[in-house]
Every structure is written in C-alpha cells, then in structure tokens.
mmCIF file of C-alpha atoms in Angstrom:
data_model
loop_
_atom_site.group_PDB
_atom_site.id
_atom_site.type_symbol
_atom_site.label_atom_id
_atom_site.label_comp_id
_atom_site.label_asym_id
_atom_site.label_seq_id
_atom_site.Cartn_x
_atom_site.Cartn_y
_atom_site.Cartn_z
ATOM 1 C CA UNK U 1 106.917 94.055 73.522
ATOM 2 C CA UNK U 2 106.495 90.269 73.252
ATOM 3 C CA UNK U 3 107.175 89.954 76.979
ATOM 4 C CA UNK U 4 104.445 92.476 77.770
ATOM 5 C CA UNK U 5 101.841 90.922 75.476
ATOM 6 C CA UNK U 6 102.525 87.402 76.756
ATOM 7 C CA UNK U 7 102.432 88.542 80.392
ATOM 8 C CA UNK U 8 99.141 90.366 79.921
ATOM 9 C CA UNK U 9 97.626 87.418 78.074
ATOM 10 C CA UNK U 10 98.625 84.929 80.786
ATOM 11 C CA UNK U 11 97.326 87.191 83.551
ATOM 12 C CA UNK U 12 94.010 87.547 81.732
ATOM 13 C CA UNK U 13 93.849 83.768 81.310
ATOM 14 C CA UNK U 14 94.406 83.345 85.042
ATOM 15 C CA UNK U 15 91.498 85.680 85.786
ATOM 16 C CA UNK U 16 89.220 83.762 83.413
ATOM 17 C CA UNK U 17 90.333 80.375 84.751
ATOM 18 C CA UNK U 18 89.743 81.451 88.339
ATOM 19 C CA UNK U 19 86.184 82.564 87.496
ATOM 20 C CA UNK U 20 85.567 79.236 85.762
ATOM 21 C CA UNK U 21 86.884 77.507 88.878
ATOM 22 C CA UNK U 22 84.413 79.417 91.053
ATOM 23 C CA UNK U 23 81.555 78.053 88.940
ATOM 24 C CA UNK U 24 83.058 74.554 88.962
ATOM 25 C CA UNK U 25 83.484 74.687 92.734
ATOM 26 C CA UNK U 26 79.929 75.685 93.434
ATOM 27 C CA UNK U 27 78.028 73.640 90.859
ATOM 28 C CA UNK U 28 80.022 70.894 89.147
ATOM 29 C CA UNK U 29 82.782 69.599 91.406
ATOM 30 C CA UNK U 30 80.884 66.734 93.038
ATOM 31 C CA UNK U 31 83.236 63.889 92.189
ATOM 32 C CA UNK U 32 86.560 63.974 94.023
ATOM 33 C CA UNK U 33 88.265 61.872 91.366
ATOM 34 C CA UNK U 34 87.315 64.048 88.404
ATOM 35 C CA UNK U 35 90.774 64.619 86.926
ATOM 36 C CA UNK U 36 89.666 67.178 84.340
ATOM 37 C CA UNK U 37 88.263 69.422 87.052
ATOM 38 C CA UNK U 38 91.427 69.038 89.111
ATOM 39 C CA UNK U 39 93.481 70.015 86.057
ATOM 40 C CA UNK U 40 91.353 73.131 85.566
ATOM 41 C CA UNK U 41 92.126 74.147 89.134
ATOM 42 C CA UNK U 42 95.835 74.095 88.279
ATOM 43 C CA UNK U 43 95.462 76.423 85.272
ATOM 44 C CA UNK U 44 95.496 79.747 87.225
ATOM 45 C CA UNK U 45 98.658 78.583 89.016
ATOM 46 C CA UNK U 46 100.334 77.680 85.738
ATOM 47 C CA UNK U 47 99.354 80.855 83.898
ATOM 48 C CA UNK U 48 100.301 83.181 86.777
ATOM 49 C CA UNK U 49 103.542 81.258 87.313
ATOM 50 C CA UNK U 50 104.438 81.744 83.656
ATOM 51 C CA UNK U 51 103.510 85.414 83.938
ATOM 52 C CA UNK U 52 105.897 85.816 86.890
ATOM 53 C CA UNK U 53 108.638 84.007 84.965
ATOM 54 C CA UNK U 54 108.112 86.300 81.979
ATOM 55 C CA UNK U 55 108.533 89.358 84.187
ATOM 56 C CA UNK U 56 111.684 87.880 85.761
ATOM 57 C CA UNK U 57 113.014 87.129 82.265
ATOM 58 C CA UNK U 58 112.274 90.727 81.270
ATOM 59 C CA UNK U 59 114.369 91.940 84.219
ATOM 60 C CA UNK U 60 117.248 89.588 83.407
ATOM 61 C CA UNK U 61 117.139 90.474 79.687
ATOM 62 C CA UNK U 62 116.989 94.233 80.432
ATOM 63 C CA UNK U 63 113.728 94.741 78.549
ATOM 64 C CA UNK U 64 113.406 98.426 79.390
ATOM 65 C CA UNK U 65 110.446 98.947 77.090
ATOM 66 C CA UNK U 66 108.396 97.485 79.960
ATOM 67 C CA UNK U 67 107.773 100.433 82.258
ATOM 68 C CA UNK U 68 108.063 98.370 85.436
ATOM 69 C CA UNK U 69 111.463 96.992 84.400
ATOM 70 C CA UNK U 70 112.646 100.478 83.456
ATOM 71 C CA UNK U 71 111.566 101.857 86.843
ATOM 72 C CA UNK U 72 113.128 99.142 89.012
ATOM 73 C CA UNK U 73 116.231 97.861 87.236
ATOM 74 C CA UNK U 74 119.308 98.917 85.315
ATOM 75 C CA UNK U 75 121.824 97.207 83.064
ATOM 76 C CA UNK U 76 124.545 97.098 85.698
ATOM 77 C CA UNK U 77 122.356 95.822 88.563
ATOM 78 C CA UNK U 78 123.551 92.563 90.135
ATOM 79 C CA UNK U 79 121.578 89.434 89.282
ATOM 80 C CA UNK U 80 120.025 89.034 92.749
ATOM 81 C CA UNK U 81 118.724 92.609 92.632
ATOM 82 C CA UNK U 82 117.228 92.031 89.193
ATOM 83 C CA UNK U 83 115.329 89.054 90.592
ATOM 84 C CA UNK U 84 114.239 90.877 93.750
ATOM 85 C CA UNK U 85 113.157 93.865 91.653
ATOM 86 C CA UNK U 86 110.145 91.712 90.791
ATOM 87 C CA UNK U 87 108.617 92.643 94.151
ATOM 88 C CA UNK U 88 110.233 96.065 94.508
ATOM 89 C CA UNK U 89 107.103 97.909 93.398
ATOM 90 C CA UNK U 90 103.351 97.593 93.650
ATOM 91 C CA UNK U 91 102.786 96.074 90.214
ATOM 92 C CA UNK U 92 105.243 93.211 90.571
ATOM 93 C CA UNK U 93 104.289 92.613 94.186
ATOM 94 C CA UNK U 94 100.638 92.175 93.252
ATOM 95 C CA UNK U 95 101.575 89.801 90.436
ATOM 96 C CA UNK U 96 103.655 87.711 92.835
ATOM 97 C CA UNK U 97 100.820 87.852 95.379
ATOM 98 C CA UNK U 98 98.350 86.627 92.719
ATOM 99 C CA UNK U 99 100.596 83.708 91.858
ATOM 100 C CA UNK U 100 101.109 82.757 95.497
ATOM 101 C CA UNK U 101 97.372 83.058 96.153
ATOM 102 C CA UNK U 102 96.625 80.704 93.261
ATOM 103 C CA UNK U 103 99.275 78.206 94.393
ATOM 104 C CA UNK U 104 98.136 78.178 98.021
ATOM 105 C CA UNK U 105 94.506 77.835 96.927
ATOM 106 C CA UNK U 106 95.271 74.925 94.640
ATOM 107 C CA UNK U 107 97.336 72.986 97.162
ATOM 108 C CA UNK U 108 95.006 73.683 100.101
ATOM 109 C CA UNK U 109 91.924 72.393 98.289
ATOM 110 C CA UNK U 110 93.761 69.308 97.009
ATOM 111 C CA UNK U 111 94.517 68.266 100.605
ATOM 112 C CA UNK U 112 90.858 67.997 101.607
ATOM 113 C CA UNK U 113 89.497 64.530 102.388
ATOM 114 C CA UNK U 114 86.445 63.139 100.610
ATOM 115 C CA UNK U 115 84.138 63.514 103.640
ATOM 116 C CA UNK U 116 84.890 67.246 103.821
ATOM 117 C CA UNK U 117 84.246 67.867 100.123
ATOM 118 C CA UNK U 118 81.152 70.070 100.541
ATOM 119 C CA UNK U 119 82.995 72.613 102.690
ATOM 120 C CA UNK U 120 85.985 72.425 100.362
ATOM 121 C CA UNK U 121 83.797 73.363 97.405
ATOM 122 C CA UNK U 122 82.726 76.589 99.104
ATOM 123 C CA UNK U 123 86.259 77.306 100.339
ATOM 124 C CA UNK U 124 87.588 76.693 96.841
ATOM 125 C CA UNK U 125 85.078 79.171 95.440
ATOM 126 C CA UNK U 126 86.186 81.783 97.981
ATOM 127 C CA UNK U 127 89.874 81.156 97.272
ATOM 128 C CA UNK U 128 89.341 81.358 93.519
ATOM 129 C CA UNK U 129 87.419 84.602 93.962
ATOM 130 C CA UNK U 130 90.511 85.950 95.717
ATOM 131 C CA UNK U 131 92.689 84.777 92.824
ATOM 132 C CA UNK U 132 90.320 86.477 90.392
ATOM 133 C CA UNK U 133 90.370 89.688 92.450
ATOM 134 C CA UNK U 134 94.165 89.906 92.501
ATOM 135 C CA UNK U 135 94.519 88.882 88.841
ATOM 136 C CA UNK U 136 91.990 91.511 87.777
ATOM 137 C CA UNK U 137 93.708 94.076 89.992
ATOM 138 C CA UNK U 138 97.017 93.336 88.294
ATOM 139 C CA UNK U 139 95.473 93.354 84.845
ATOM 140 C CA UNK U 140 93.380 96.520 85.051
ATOM 141 C CA UNK U 141 94.775 98.761 87.791
ATOM 142 C CA UNK U 142 98.383 97.844 88.530
ATOM 143 C CA UNK U 143 99.808 96.269 85.391
ATOM 144 C CA UNK U 144 103.525 95.380 85.478
ATOM 145 C CA UNK U 145 103.459 94.697 81.724
ATOM 146 C CA UNK U 146 102.602 98.164 80.455
ATOM 147 C CA UNK U 147 105.202 99.236 77.921
ATOM 148 C CA UNK U 148 106.593 102.205 76.030
ATOM 149 C CA UNK U 149 108.066 102.029 72.541
ATOM 150 C CA UNK U 150 110.806 102.853 71.790
ATOM 151 C CA UNK U 151 112.483 101.958 75.098
ATOM 152 C CA UNK U 152 113.108 105.146 77.078
ATOM 153 C CA UNK U 153 116.693 104.342 78.018
ATOM 154 C CA UNK U 154 118.921 102.240 80.223
ATOM 155 C CA UNK U 155 116.689 101.975 83.294
ATOM 156 C CA UNK U 156 116.540 104.079 86.413
ATOM 157 C CA UNK U 157 117.563 101.257 88.772
ATOM 158 C CA UNK U 158 116.283 100.011 92.076
ATOM 159 C CA UNK U 159 115.525 102.434 94.882
ATOM 160 C CA UNK U 160 118.718 102.766 96.979
ATOM 161 C CA UNK U 161 116.770 101.890 100.139
ATOM 162 C CA UNK U 162 115.896 98.513 98.613
ATOM 163 C CA UNK U 163 119.442 97.542 97.555
ATOM 164 C CA UNK U 164 119.987 95.131 100.397
ATOM 165 C CA UNK U 165 120.202 91.344 100.569
ATOM 166 C CA UNK U 166 117.230 91.357 102.949
ATOM 167 C CA UNK U 167 115.144 92.505 99.998
ATOM 168 C CA UNK U 168 115.540 89.028 98.543
ATOM 169 C CA UNK U 169 113.880 87.277 101.505
ATOM 170 C CA UNK U 170 111.708 89.750 103.392
ATOM 171 C CA UNK U 171 108.854 90.555 100.938
ATOM 172 C CA UNK U 172 108.280 86.952 99.738
ATOM 173 C CA UNK U 173 108.129 85.719 103.329
ATOM 174 C CA UNK U 174 105.575 88.418 104.131
ATOM 175 C CA UNK U 175 103.467 87.399 101.144
ATOM 176 C CA UNK U 176 103.565 83.769 102.246
ATOM 177 C CA UNK U 177 102.091 84.868 105.571
ATOM 178 C CA UNK U 178 99.400 87.033 104.014
ATOM 179 C CA UNK U 179 98.389 84.449 101.440
ATOM 180 C CA UNK U 180 98.583 81.647 103.972
ATOM 181 C CA UNK U 181 95.980 83.379 106.117
ATOM 182 C CA UNK U 182 93.501 83.346 103.246
ATOM 183 C CA UNK U 183 93.245 79.545 103.453
ATOM 184 C CA UNK U 184 91.858 79.350 107.013
ATOM 185 C CA UNK U 185 89.712 82.390 106.196
ATOM 186 C CA UNK U 186 88.134 80.581 103.239
ATOM 187 C CA UNK U 187 87.520 77.382 105.195
ATOM 188 C CA UNK U 188 86.092 79.354 108.121
ATOM 189 C CA UNK U 189 83.778 81.207 105.783
ATOM 190 C CA UNK U 190 82.773 77.892 104.190
ATOM 191 C CA UNK U 191 82.009 76.488 107.642
ATOM 192 C CA UNK U 192 79.917 79.541 108.498
ATOM 193 C CA UNK U 193 77.980 79.270 105.225
#
C-alpha cells in the first residue's frame, strides 16, 4: 500500500509542477540564468522518475496488492520480464510515457540559446501542457497504482504473447520516437504563435 500511495502522490506532484511550469514559461521565465526556475522545470522529471522507480520496485518486490502488478507479473517471472512488465499494459505505458515526455521537455528547453528564449518559453509551455495531460491521464483515468487489500494472490503473470526478449526493447524505443516528435511540434507551434 505504501508503494501505491507514494506513486500516486509523486504523479500528482508532477501534474502540479507541470502546470506551475506552464505559468512560469509564459509569464516569469525572462532571465535565462534564473537557477530557481530551471530547478522547477526539473521537478516533473524527478517526481515522474521516482514514480516509475516505485512501480518497478513494486514489480521486483512482488507487491501484488497493486492491481497492475498483479495483472502483469508473477512470483516466478524472470527479472527482465518483471522490469518489462512496467510497459506491458496501458497504465504502466502511460506512466513511462509521462516520464519520458517530462525528460525530453526538460532537456529540449535547456538546449535553447539566449536569443531564441521567447520561442522557447512558448514551446516550454506547450511541452509542459503535454506533461500535465499525460500525468493527469495516469492519475485519474489509467492509474497503475490502484490497489486491493488484502492482496488477491500470487499474480496472474505476463501475457504469453509478451514473454519475449523483444518486449524489453521494442516499446521503450517506440515511446522515444513518439515523445521525441513532441519537441519539434512544440517549437513549430511556438514559431507559428
């Protein structure tokens, strides 16, 4: 239950931080060297990263009270399948997507030169809106941290179609492509605005 509460709390924090970052991007981020603002932009990445780590730890520790862990893992599953079970279902995939979106957004905006700051502010607002959207989606509609007490049993295990070593690499590489496309989208939208 501690895993579920901590994961939900960190996901909610990421949603709040991303909304704060939208406001900072549009109204207050005028000085490129403002370290406090730059730190605030890292907070969604940190909180979503910790949320992903908590879910991975729940898989490794066989915390079957978490419904998502119960549905996609079992006690005798190999370690690599327990890790890849993170993205074996919609809930975990959206959490991973949220984290990757936050990380790509943070690193893309940090690479902008001082003369392009105005466009970067708008692009940062768009990217943080995307982070908020996915965090809220995870939190309210597709929550991987919902739980049942007492734990229902040993776990139903991963879908047999997903028990392949390609499962380790294929979904994360797809998410990198999807999330990576949001960066040029945000800067294009900023240029159009």
